[in-house]
């Protein structure tokens, strides 16, 4: 009877070892895929200007100045910095999940192309475009 319990114990230990190894491997694969899916690879602190283009020639600009966000188009009127930071962090956390369908013109139809868009957000560091 002692041999049976020993064999069962060894099998349980082996099963636990395999489970632990598989779990570690799956979590590392998930992290790799998550970084591949990231829409933006930009640190929020590196962004010092946000430009939001709308329909026609409409445009909103936000600029970080001395740690605070301002609206330069309105004479440096202060923006709600905490809300801008929250929105920026949420934007940078978005994963890029394009539809499975790959027919031509899909991005145009969804208004996600460079030429046809409902809104377009451009992130800058100085004069350098970090993401669009």
mmCIF file of N, CA and C in Angstrom:
data_model
loop_
_atom_site.group_PDB
_atom_site.id
_atom_site.type_symbol
_atom_site.label_atom_id
_atom_site.label_comp_id
_atom_site.label_asym_id
_atom_site.label_seq_id
_atom_site.Cartn_x
_atom_site.Cartn_y
_atom_site.Cartn_z
ATOM 1 N N UNK A 1 0.825 -1.192 0.000
ATOM 2 C CA UNK A 1 0.000 0.000 0.000
ATOM 3 C C UNK A 1 0.866 1.250 0.000
ATOM 4 N N UNK A 2 2.020 1.181 0.668
ATOM 5 C CA UNK A 2 2.929 2.315 0.742
ATOM 6 C C UNK A 2 3.488 2.687 -0.617
ATOM 7 N N UNK A 3 3.731 1.637 -1.462
ATOM 8 C CA UNK A 3 4.245 1.903 -2.813
ATOM 9 C C UNK A 3 3.208 2.663 -3.648
ATOM 10 N N UNK A 4 1.955 2.343 -3.497
ATOM 11 C CA UNK A 4 0.892 2.992 -4.255
ATOM 12 C C UNK A 4 0.832 4.475 -3.909
ATOM 13 N N UNK A 5 0.891 4.779 -2.607
ATOM 14 C CA UNK A 5 0.876 6.180 -2.187
ATOM 15 C C UNK A 5 2.122 6.927 -2.668
ATOM 16 N N UNK A 6 3.255 6.264 -2.681
ATOM 17 C CA UNK A 6 4.493 6.885 -3.156
ATOM 18 C C UNK A 6 4.376 7.202 -4.652
ATOM 19 N N UNK A 7 3.844 6.260 -5.413
ATOM 20 C CA UNK A 7 3.687 6.471 -6.856
ATOM 21 C C UNK A 7 2.688 7.603 -7.112
ATOM 22 N N UNK A 8 1.567 7.616 -6.385
ATOM 23 C CA UNK A 8 0.580 8.681 -6.536
ATOM 24 C C UNK A 8 1.189 10.032 -6.164
ATOM 25 N N UNK A 9 1.985 10.061 -5.095
ATOM 26 C CA UNK A 9 2.650 11.303 -4.677
ATOM 27 C C UNK A 9 3.611 11.816 -5.732
ATOM 28 N N UNK A 10 4.383 10.907 -6.315
ATOM 29 C CA UNK A 10 5.343 11.290 -7.358
ATOM 30 C C UNK A 10 4.597 11.819 -8.585
ATOM 31 N N UNK A 11 3.503 11.152 -8.954
ATOM 32 C CA UNK A 11 2.709 11.610 -10.105
ATOM 33 C C UNK A 11 2.096 12.988 -9.841
ATOM 34 N N UNK A 12 1.614 13.226 -8.628
ATOM 35 C CA UNK A 12 1.060 14.545 -8.285
ATOM 36 C C UNK A 12 2.128 15.625 -8.337
ATOM 37 N N UNK A 13 3.315 15.323 -7.840
ATOM 38 C CA UNK A 13 4.418 16.302 -7.913
ATOM 39 C C UNK A 13 4.790 16.599 -9.363
ATOM 40 N N UNK A 14 4.825 15.564 -10.189
ATOM 41 C CA UNK A 14 5.141 15.774 -11.602
ATOM 42 C C UNK A 14 4.056 16.613 -12.272
ATOM 43 N N UNK A 15 2.799 16.337 -11.944
ATOM 44 C CA UNK A 15 1.687 17.103 -12.507
ATOM 45 C C UNK A 15 1.762 18.570 -12.081
ATOM 46 N N UNK A 16 2.085 18.817 -10.817
ATOM 47 C CA UNK A 16 2.248 20.193 -10.345
ATOM 48 C C UNK A 16 3.396 20.899 -11.064
ATOM 49 N N UNK A 17 4.489 20.191 -11.282
ATOM 50 C CA UNK A 17 5.626 20.773 -11.997
ATOM 51 C C UNK A 17 5.275 21.140 -13.425
ATOM 52 N N UNK A 18 4.572 20.263 -14.114
ATOM 53 C CA UNK A 18 4.158 20.527 -15.493
ATOM 54 C C UNK A 18 3.187 21.703 -15.532
ATOM 55 N N UNK A 19 2.231 21.737 -14.601
ATOM 56 C CA UNK A 19 1.262 22.831 -14.543
ATOM 57 C C UNK A 19 1.965 24.166 -14.320
ATOM 58 N N UNK A 20 2.903 24.192 -13.409
ATOM 59 C CA UNK A 20 3.649 25.422 -13.118
ATOM 60 C C UNK A 20 4.431 25.885 -14.342
ATOM 61 N N UNK A 21 5.092 24.964 -15.015
ATOM 62 C CA UNK A 21 5.888 25.303 -16.198
ATOM 63 C C UNK A 21 5.002 25.838 -17.324
ATOM 64 N N UNK A 22 3.886 25.189 -17.569
ATOM 65 C CA UNK A 22 2.973 25.627 -18.634
ATOM 66 C C UNK A 22 2.410 27.009 -18.312
ATOM 67 N N UNK A 23 2.044 27.248 -17.056
ATOM 68 C CA UNK A 23 1.510 28.546 -16.655
ATOM 69 C C UNK A 23 2.531 29.656 -16.876
ATOM 70 N N UNK A 24 3.777 29.430 -16.493
ATOM 71 C CA UNK A 24 4.820 30.438 -16.717
ATOM 72 C C UNK A 24 5.021 30.703 -18.200
ATOM 73 N N UNK A 25 5.033 29.655 -18.992
ATOM 74 C CA UNK A 25 5.246 29.816 -20.432
ATOM 75 C C UNK A 25 4.090 30.583 -21.071
ATOM 76 N N UNK A 26 2.847 30.254 -20.709
ATOM 77 C CA UNK A 26 1.679 30.945 -21.269
ATOM 78 C C UNK A 26 1.663 32.420 -20.885
ATOM 79 N N UNK A 27 2.037 32.746 -19.657
ATOM 80 C CA UNK A 27 2.028 34.153 -19.247
ATOM 81 C C UNK A 27 3.099 34.943 -19.995
ATOM 82 N N UNK A 28 4.250 34.336 -20.275
ATOM 83 C CA UNK A 28 5.277 35.054 -21.034
ATOM 84 C C UNK A 28 4.831 35.258 -22.480
ATOM 85 N N UNK A 29 4.130 34.283 -23.052
ATOM 86 C CA UNK A 29 3.609 34.433 -24.420
ATOM 87 C C UNK A 29 2.563 35.534 -24.457
ATOM 88 N N UNK A 30 1.677 35.580 -23.440
ATOM 89 C CA UNK A 30 0.653 36.630 -23.384
ATOM 90 C C UNK A 30 1.289 38.009 -23.318
ATOM 91 N N UNK A 31 2.349 38.158 -22.532
ATOM 92 C CA UNK A 31 3.028 39.460 -22.419
ATOM 93 C C UNK A 31 3.655 39.862 -23.749
ATOM 94 N N UNK A 32 4.272 38.891 -24.455
ATOM 95 C CA UNK A 32 4.865 39.183 -25.760
ATOM 96 C C UNK A 32 3.784 39.619 -26.744
ATOM 97 N N UNK A 33 2.663 38.907 -26.778
ATOM 98 C CA UNK A 33 1.592 39.253 -27.698
ATOM 99 C C UNK A 33 0.991 40.604 -27.348
ATOM 100 N N UNK A 34 0.889 40.903 -26.050
ATOM 101 C CA UNK A 34 0.325 42.182 -25.642
ATOM 102 C C UNK A 34 1.198 43.327 -26.133
ATOM 103 N N UNK A 35 2.527 43.192 -26.038
ATOM 104 C CA UNK A 35 3.399 44.265 -26.513
ATOM 105 C C UNK A 35 3.350 44.380 -28.030
ATOM 106 N N UNK A 36 3.115 43.251 -28.734
ATOM 107 C CA UNK A 36 2.983 43.307 -30.189
ATOM 108 C C UNK A 36 1.685 43.994 -30.596
ATOM 109 N N UNK A 37 0.651 43.858 -29.770
ATOM 110 C CA UNK A 37 -0.644 44.429 -30.093
ATOM 111 C C UNK A 37 -0.758 45.899 -29.714
ATOM 112 N N UNK A 38 0.177 46.405 -28.944
ATOM 113 C CA UNK A 38 0.079 47.790 -28.494
ATOM 114 C C UNK A 38 0.013 48.722 -29.695
ATOM 115 N N UNK A 39 -0.977 49.597 -29.675
ATOM 116 C CA UNK A 39 -1.142 50.529 -30.782
ATOM 117 C C UNK A 39 -0.025 51.574 -30.765
ATOM 118 N N UNK A 40 0.344 52.003 -29.564
ATOM 119 C CA UNK A 40 1.384 53.022 -29.424
ATOM 120 C C UNK A 40 2.482 52.488 -28.519
ATOM 121 N N UNK A 41 3.700 52.741 -28.900
ATOM 122 C CA UNK A 41 4.840 52.396 -28.051
ATOM 123 C C UNK A 41 5.496 53.694 -27.618
ATOM 124 N N UNK A 42 4.744 54.432 -26.807
ATOM 125 C CA UNK A 42 5.167 55.766 -26.381
ATOM 126 C C UNK A 42 4.976 55.853 -24.870
ATOM 127 N N UNK A 43 5.953 56.417 -24.193
ATOM 128 C CA UNK A 43 5.807 56.664 -22.759
ATOM 129 C C UNK A 43 4.981 57.932 -22.572
ATOM 130 N N UNK A 44 3.982 57.910 -21.698
ATOM 131 C CA UNK A 44 3.131 59.092 -21.514
ATOM 132 C C UNK A 44 3.917 60.354 -21.128
ATOM 133 N N UNK A 45 4.999 60.192 -20.387
ATOM 134 C CA UNK A 45 5.778 61.352 -19.961
ATOM 135 C C UNK A 45 6.542 62.006 -21.106
ATOM 136 N N UNK A 46 6.740 61.266 -22.202
ATOM 137 C CA UNK A 46 7.490 61.834 -23.325
ATOM 138 C C UNK A 46 6.618 62.725 -24.208
ATOM 139 N N UNK A 47 5.311 62.635 -24.056
ATOM 140 C CA UNK A 47 4.388 63.434 -24.882
ATOM 141 C C UNK A 47 4.280 64.832 -24.286
ATOM 142 N N UNK A 48 4.583 65.858 -25.093
ATOM 143 C CA UNK A 48 4.445 67.229 -24.594
ATOM 144 C C UNK A 48 3.475 68.073 -25.430
ATOM 145 N N UNK A 49 2.928 67.457 -26.487
ATOM 146 C CA UNK A 49 1.933 68.166 -27.288
ATOM 147 C C UNK A 49 0.985 67.144 -27.907
ATOM 148 N N UNK A 50 -0.295 67.460 -27.876
ATOM 149 C CA UNK A 50 -1.324 66.608 -28.463
ATOM 150 C C UNK A 50 -2.121 67.468 -29.443
ATOM 151 N N UNK A 51 -2.253 66.976 -30.673
ATOM 152 C CA UNK A 51 -3.046 67.672 -31.679
ATOM 153 C C UNK A 51 -4.161 66.720 -32.110
ATOM 154 N N UNK A 52 -5.403 67.222 -32.020
ATOM 155 C CA UNK A 52 -6.564 66.433 -32.419
ATOM 156 C C UNK A 52 -7.183 67.109 -33.635
ATOM 157 N N UNK A 53 -7.078 66.435 -34.799
ATOM 158 C CA UNK A 53 -7.656 66.950 -36.036
ATOM 159 C C UNK A 53 -9.071 66.425 -36.164
ATOM 160 N N UNK A 54 -9.974 67.301 -36.559
ATOM 161 C CA UNK A 54 -11.368 66.915 -36.759
ATOM 162 C C UNK A 54 -11.763 67.090 -38.196
ATOM 163 N N UNK A 55 -13.048 67.060 -38.455
ATOM 164 C CA UNK A 55 -13.516 67.237 -39.833
ATOM 165 C C UNK A 55 -13.175 68.633 -40.350
ATOM 166 N N UNK A 56 -12.913 68.705 -41.632
ATOM 167 C CA UNK A 56 -12.535 69.996 -42.221
ATOM 168 C C UNK A 56 -11.182 70.432 -41.690
ATOM 169 N N UNK A 57 -11.098 71.694 -41.329
ATOM 170 C CA UNK A 57 -9.845 72.223 -40.794
ATOM 171 C C UNK A 57 -9.872 72.385 -39.284
ATOM 172 N N UNK A 58 -10.858 71.810 -38.613
ATOM 173 C CA UNK A 58 -10.940 71.971 -37.154
ATOM 174 C C UNK A 58 -9.803 71.207 -36.476
ATOM 175 N N UNK A 59 -9.279 71.835 -35.438
ATOM 176 C CA UNK A 59 -8.129 71.264 -34.757
ATOM 177 C C UNK A 59 -8.106 71.754 -33.311
ATOM 178 N N UNK A 60 -7.783 70.851 -32.398
ATOM 179 C CA UNK A 60 -7.592 71.213 -30.987
ATOM 180 C C UNK A 60 -6.159 70.861 -30.629
ATOM 181 N N UNK A 61 -5.502 71.770 -29.904
ATOM 182 C CA UNK A 61 -4.111 71.537 -29.512
ATOM 183 C C UNK A 61 -3.987 71.654 -28.007
ATOM 184 N N UNK A 62 -3.255 70.721 -27.416
ATOM 185 C CA UNK A 62 -2.912 70.749 -26.000
ATOM 186 C C UNK A 62 -1.401 70.691 -25.901
ATOM 187 N N UNK A 63 -0.848 71.433 -24.962
ATOM 188 C CA UNK A 63 0.603 71.460 -24.814
ATOM 189 C C UNK A 63 0.956 71.401 -23.333
ATOM 190 N N UNK A 64 1.975 70.585 -23.027
ATOM 191 C CA UNK A 64 2.443 70.480 -21.650
ATOM 192 C C UNK A 64 3.483 71.582 -21.421
ATOM 193 N N UNK A 65 3.250 72.367 -20.395
ATOM 194 C CA UNK A 65 4.160 73.470 -20.093
ATOM 195 C C UNK A 65 4.330 73.525 -18.575
ATOM 196 N N UNK A 66 5.543 73.349 -18.117
ATOM 197 C CA UNK A 66 5.859 73.345 -16.689
ATOM 198 C C UNK A 66 5.006 72.325 -15.934
ATOM 199 N N UNK A 67 4.818 71.148 -16.540
ATOM 200 C CA UNK A 67 4.079 70.072 -15.902
ATOM 201 C C UNK A 67 2.574 70.198 -15.961
ATOM 202 N N UNK A 68 2.064 71.251 -16.571
ATOM 203 C CA UNK A 68 0.619 71.465 -16.688
ATOM 204 C C UNK A 68 0.234 71.488 -18.165
ATOM 205 N N UNK A 69 -0.987 71.082 -18.462
ATOM 206 C CA UNK A 69 -1.484 71.110 -19.828
ATOM 207 C C UNK A 69 -2.224 72.414 -20.067
ATOM 208 N N UNK A 70 -1.918 73.036 -21.213
ATOM 209 C CA UNK A 70 -2.562 74.305 -21.579
ATOM 210 C C UNK A 70 -3.127 74.199 -22.988
ATOM 211 N N UNK A 71 -3.979 75.151 -23.335
ATOM 212 C CA UNK A 71 -4.536 75.269 -24.684
ATOM 213 C C UNK A 71 -3.860 76.465 -25.357
ATOM 214 N N UNK A 72 -2.791 76.230 -26.130
ATOM 215 C CA UNK A 72 -2.062 77.353 -26.727
ATOM 216 C C UNK A 72 -2.900 78.177 -27.697
ATOM 217 N N UNK A 73 -3.893 77.581 -28.327
ATOM 218 C CA UNK A 73 -4.746 78.308 -29.259
ATOM 219 C C UNK A 73 -5.685 79.282 -28.575
ATOM 220 N N UNK A 74 -5.806 79.139 -27.252
ATOM 221 C CA UNK A 74 -6.669 80.036 -26.485
ATOM 222 C C UNK A 74 -5.844 80.884 -25.516
ATOM 223 N N UNK A 75 -4.678 81.283 -25.962
ATOM 224 C CA UNK A 75 -3.833 82.165 -25.163
ATOM 225 C C UNK A 75 -3.229 81.502 -23.943
ATOM 226 N N UNK A 76 -3.011 80.197 -24.001
ATOM 227 C CA UNK A 76 -2.393 79.499 -22.876
ATOM 228 C C UNK A 76 -3.359 79.190 -21.749
ATOM 229 N N UNK A 77 -4.658 79.161 -22.056
ATOM 230 C CA UNK A 77 -5.670 78.846 -21.046
ATOM 231 C C UNK A 77 -5.386 77.457 -20.485
ATOM 232 N N UNK A 78 -5.409 77.293 -19.159
ATOM 233 C CA UNK A 78 -5.082 75.982 -18.580
ATOM 234 C C UNK A 78 -6.170 74.948 -18.867
ATOM 235 N N UNK A 79 -5.725 73.744 -19.210
ATOM 236 C CA UNK A 79 -6.639 72.616 -19.399
ATOM 237 C C UNK A 79 -6.697 71.834 -18.085
ATOM 238 N N UNK A 80 -7.655 70.956 -17.954
ATOM 239 C CA UNK A 80 -7.759 70.099 -16.767
ATOM 240 C C UNK A 80 -6.657 69.038 -16.879
ATOM 241 N N UNK A 81 -5.506 69.349 -16.305
ATOM 242 C CA UNK A 81 -4.320 68.501 -16.482
ATOM 243 C C UNK A 81 -4.539 67.061 -16.054
ATOM 244 N N UNK A 82 -5.224 66.846 -14.945
ATOM 245 C CA UNK A 82 -5.446 65.477 -14.470
ATOM 246 C C UNK A 82 -6.275 64.688 -15.484
ATOM 247 N N UNK A 83 -7.270 65.333 -16.064
ATOM 248 C CA UNK A 83 -8.110 64.652 -17.051
ATOM 249 C C UNK A 83 -7.351 64.387 -18.345
ATOM 250 N N UNK A 84 -6.486 65.315 -18.734
ATOM 251 C CA UNK A 84 -5.675 65.102 -19.943
ATOM 252 C C UNK A 84 -4.735 63.919 -19.714
ATOM 253 N N UNK A 85 -4.134 63.844 -18.538
ATOM 254 C CA UNK A 85 -3.227 62.729 -18.221
ATOM 255 C C UNK A 85 -3.965 61.391 -18.238
ATOM 256 N N UNK A 86 -5.162 61.358 -17.657
ATOM 257 C CA UNK A 86 -5.952 60.122 -17.650
ATOM 258 C C UNK A 86 -6.289 59.715 -19.081
ATOM 259 N N UNK A 87 -6.732 60.664 -19.887
ATOM 260 C CA UNK A 87 -7.077 60.368 -21.281
ATOM 261 C C UNK A 87 -5.853 59.892 -22.059
ATOM 262 N N UNK A 88 -4.699 60.518 -21.822
ATOM 263 C CA UNK A 88 -3.468 60.127 -22.509
ATOM 264 C C UNK A 88 -3.065 58.705 -22.119
ATOM 265 N N UNK A 89 -3.123 58.381 -20.841
ATOM 266 C CA UNK A 89 -2.780 57.026 -20.396
ATOM 267 C C UNK A 89 -3.744 55.993 -20.973
ATOM 268 N N UNK A 90 -5.021 56.328 -21.027
ATOM 269 C CA UNK A 90 -6.008 55.403 -21.601
ATOM 270 C C UNK A 90 -5.765 55.216 -23.093
ATOM 271 N N UNK A 91 -5.433 56.287 -23.784
ATOM 272 C CA UNK A 91 -5.148 56.211 -25.219
ATOM 273 C C UNK A 91 -3.942 55.323 -25.481
ATOM 274 N N UNK A 92 -2.893 55.495 -24.695
ATOM 275 C CA UNK A 92 -1.670 54.731 -24.909
ATOM 276 C C UNK A 92 -1.810 53.272 -24.485
ATOM 277 N N UNK A 93 -2.848 52.941 -23.742
ATOM 278 C CA UNK A 93 -3.074 51.558 -23.307
ATOM 279 C C UNK A 93 -3.907 50.757 -24.299
ATOM 280 N N UNK A 94 -4.389 51.398 -25.350
ATOM 281 C CA UNK A 94 -5.235 50.710 -26.331
ATOM 282 C C UNK A 94 -4.412 49.701 -27.122
ATOM 283 N N UNK A 95 -5.000 48.505 -27.302
ATOM 284 C CA UNK A 95 -4.381 47.491 -28.147
ATOM 285 C C UNK A 95 -4.894 47.653 -29.568
ATOM 286 N N UNK A 96 -4.034 47.355 -30.513
ATOM 287 C CA UNK A 96 -4.415 47.447 -31.923
ATOM 288 C C UNK A 96 -5.042 46.126 -32.331
ATOM 289 N N UNK A 97 -6.334 46.135 -32.468
ATOM 290 C CA UNK A 97 -7.056 44.934 -32.867
ATOM 291 C C UNK A 97 -7.865 45.271 -34.113
ATOM 292 N N UNK A 98 -7.252 45.068 -35.250
ATOM 293 C CA UNK A 98 -7.940 45.342 -36.504
ATOM 294 C C UNK A 98 -8.917 44.217 -36.807
ATOM 295 N N UNK A 99 -9.970 44.510 -37.523
ATOM 296 C CA UNK A 99 -10.912 43.458 -37.896
ATOM 297 C C UNK A 99 -10.209 42.359 -38.696
ATOM 298 N N UNK A 100 -10.724 41.162 -38.570
ATOM 299 C CA UNK A 100 -10.122 40.025 -39.265
ATOM 300 C C UNK A 100 -10.247 40.189 -40.776
ATOM 301 N N UNK A 101 -11.349 40.750 -41.206
ATOM 302 C CA UNK A 101 -11.589 40.915 -42.633
ATOM 303 C C UNK A 101 -10.532 41.836 -43.231
ATOM 304 N N UNK A 102 -9.991 41.453 -44.361
ATOM 305 C CA UNK A 102 -8.901 42.217 -44.957
ATOM 306 C C UNK A 102 -9.259 42.769 -46.325
ATOM 307 N N UNK A 103 -10.536 43.019 -46.569
ATOM 308 C CA UNK A 103 -10.888 43.534 -47.886
ATOM 309 C C UNK A 103 -10.387 44.965 -48.046
ATOM 310 N N UNK A 104 -10.100 45.319 -49.272
ATOM 311 C CA UNK A 104 -9.582 46.651 -49.525
ATOM 312 C C UNK A 104 -10.656 47.695 -49.243
ATOM 313 N N UNK A 105 -10.251 48.823 -48.752
ATOM 314 C CA UNK A 105 -11.178 49.902 -48.477
ATOM 315 C C UNK A 105 -11.841 49.830 -47.112
ATOM 316 N N UNK A 106 -11.501 48.819 -46.315
ATOM 317 C CA UNK A 106 -12.147 48.675 -45.014
ATOM 318 C C UNK A 106 -11.791 49.833 -44.091
ATOM 319 N N UNK A 107 -10.527 50.227 -44.052
ATOM 320 C CA UNK A 107 -10.129 51.343 -43.192
ATOM 321 C C UNK A 107 -10.781 52.641 -43.640
ATOM 322 N N UNK A 108 -10.929 52.819 -44.945
ATOM 323 C CA UNK A 108 -11.638 53.989 -45.473
ATOM 324 C C UNK A 108 -13.085 53.981 -45.003
ATOM 325 N N UNK A 109 -13.710 52.816 -45.115
ATOM 326 C CA UNK A 109 -15.114 52.676 -44.751
ATOM 327 C C UNK A 109 -15.330 52.950 -43.257
ATOM 328 N N UNK A 110 -14.390 52.526 -42.429
ATOM 329 C CA UNK A 110 -14.496 52.729 -40.987
ATOM 330 C C UNK A 110 -13.977 54.100 -40.542
ATOM 331 N N UNK A 111 -13.539 54.903 -41.502
ATOM 332 C CA UNK A 111 -12.961 56.225 -41.244
ATOM 333 C C UNK A 111 -11.761 56.131 -40.309
ATOM 334 N N UNK A 112 -10.853 55.219 -40.673
ATOM 335 C CA UNK A 112 -9.633 55.009 -39.906
ATOM 336 C C UNK A 112 -8.375 55.217 -40.740
ATOM 337 N N UNK A 113 -8.530 55.659 -41.969
ATOM 338 C CA UNK A 113 -7.357 55.836 -42.824
ATOM 339 C C UNK A 113 -6.755 57.222 -42.610
ATOM 340 N N UNK A 114 -5.581 57.445 -43.177
ATOM 341 C CA UNK A 114 -4.909 58.738 -43.045
ATOM 342 C C UNK A 114 -5.658 59.851 -43.764
ATOM 343 N N UNK A 115 -6.356 59.503 -44.835
ATOM 344 C CA UNK A 115 -7.060 60.529 -45.605
ATOM 345 C C UNK A 115 -8.507 60.722 -45.152
ATOM 346 N N UNK A 116 -9.157 59.661 -44.718
ATOM 347 C CA UNK A 116 -10.565 59.705 -44.344
ATOM 348 C C UNK A 116 -10.698 59.312 -42.876
ATOM 349 N N UNK A 117 -10.896 60.308 -42.006
ATOM 350 C CA UNK A 117 -10.978 60.027 -40.571
ATOM 351 C C UNK A 117 -12.007 60.951 -39.935
ATOM 352 N N UNK A 118 -12.586 60.478 -38.847
ATOM 353 C CA UNK A 118 -13.513 61.308 -38.080
ATOM 354 C C UNK A 118 -12.706 62.214 -37.143
ATOM 355 N N UNK A 119 -11.751 61.647 -36.461
ATOM 356 C CA UNK A 119 -10.825 62.389 -35.603
ATOM 357 C C UNK A 119 -9.461 61.709 -35.721
ATOM 358 N N UNK A 120 -8.424 62.502 -35.644
ATOM 359 C CA UNK A 120 -7.075 61.940 -35.676
ATOM 360 C C UNK A 120 -6.262 62.599 -34.577
ATOM 361 N N UNK A 121 -5.648 61.768 -33.745
ATOM 362 C CA UNK A 121 -4.834 62.257 -32.641
ATOM 363 C C UNK A 121 -3.370 62.079 -33.015
ATOM 364 N N UNK A 122 -2.586 63.151 -32.878
ATOM 365 C CA UNK A 122 -1.156 63.086 -33.132
ATOM 366 C C UNK A 122 -0.438 63.488 -31.852
ATOM 367 N N UNK A 123 0.516 62.659 -31.442
ATOM 368 C CA UNK A 123 1.289 62.918 -30.226
ATOM 369 C C UNK A 123 2.690 63.375 -30.608
ATOM 370 N N UNK A 124 3.154 64.430 -29.960
ATOM 371 C CA UNK A 124 4.458 65.018 -30.279
ATOM 372 C C UNK A 124 5.355 65.064 -29.045
ATOM 373 N N UNK A 125 6.646 65.042 -29.326
ATOM 374 C CA UNK A 125 7.668 65.416 -28.352
ATOM 375 C C UNK A 125 8.499 66.473 -29.062
ATOM 376 N N UNK A 126 8.309 67.705 -28.662
ATOM 377 C CA UNK A 126 8.905 68.810 -29.411
ATOM 378 C C UNK A 126 8.263 68.861 -30.781
ATOM 379 N N UNK A 127 9.088 68.840 -31.839
ATOM 380 C CA UNK A 127 8.553 68.836 -33.204
ATOM 381 C C UNK A 127 8.493 67.426 -33.787
ATOM 382 N N UNK A 128 8.929 66.442 -33.022
ATOM 383 C CA UNK A 128 8.955 65.059 -33.492
ATOM 384 C C UNK A 128 7.595 64.388 -33.247
ATOM 385 N N UNK A 129 7.058 63.760 -34.302
ATOM 386 C CA UNK A 129 5.808 63.011 -34.177
ATOM 387 C C UNK A 129 6.128 61.661 -33.539
ATOM 388 N N UNK A 130 5.517 61.402 -32.388
ATOM 389 C CA UNK A 130 5.709 60.125 -31.688
ATOM 390 C C UNK A 130 4.719 59.083 -32.164
ATOM 391 N N UNK A 131 3.485 59.499 -32.409
ATOM 392 C CA UNK A 131 2.450 58.544 -32.834
ATOM 393 C C UNK A 131 1.322 59.313 -33.505
ATOM 394 N N UNK A 132 0.663 58.619 -34.423
ATOM 395 C CA UNK A 132 -0.506 59.196 -35.091
ATOM 396 C C UNK A 132 -1.537 58.105 -35.239
#
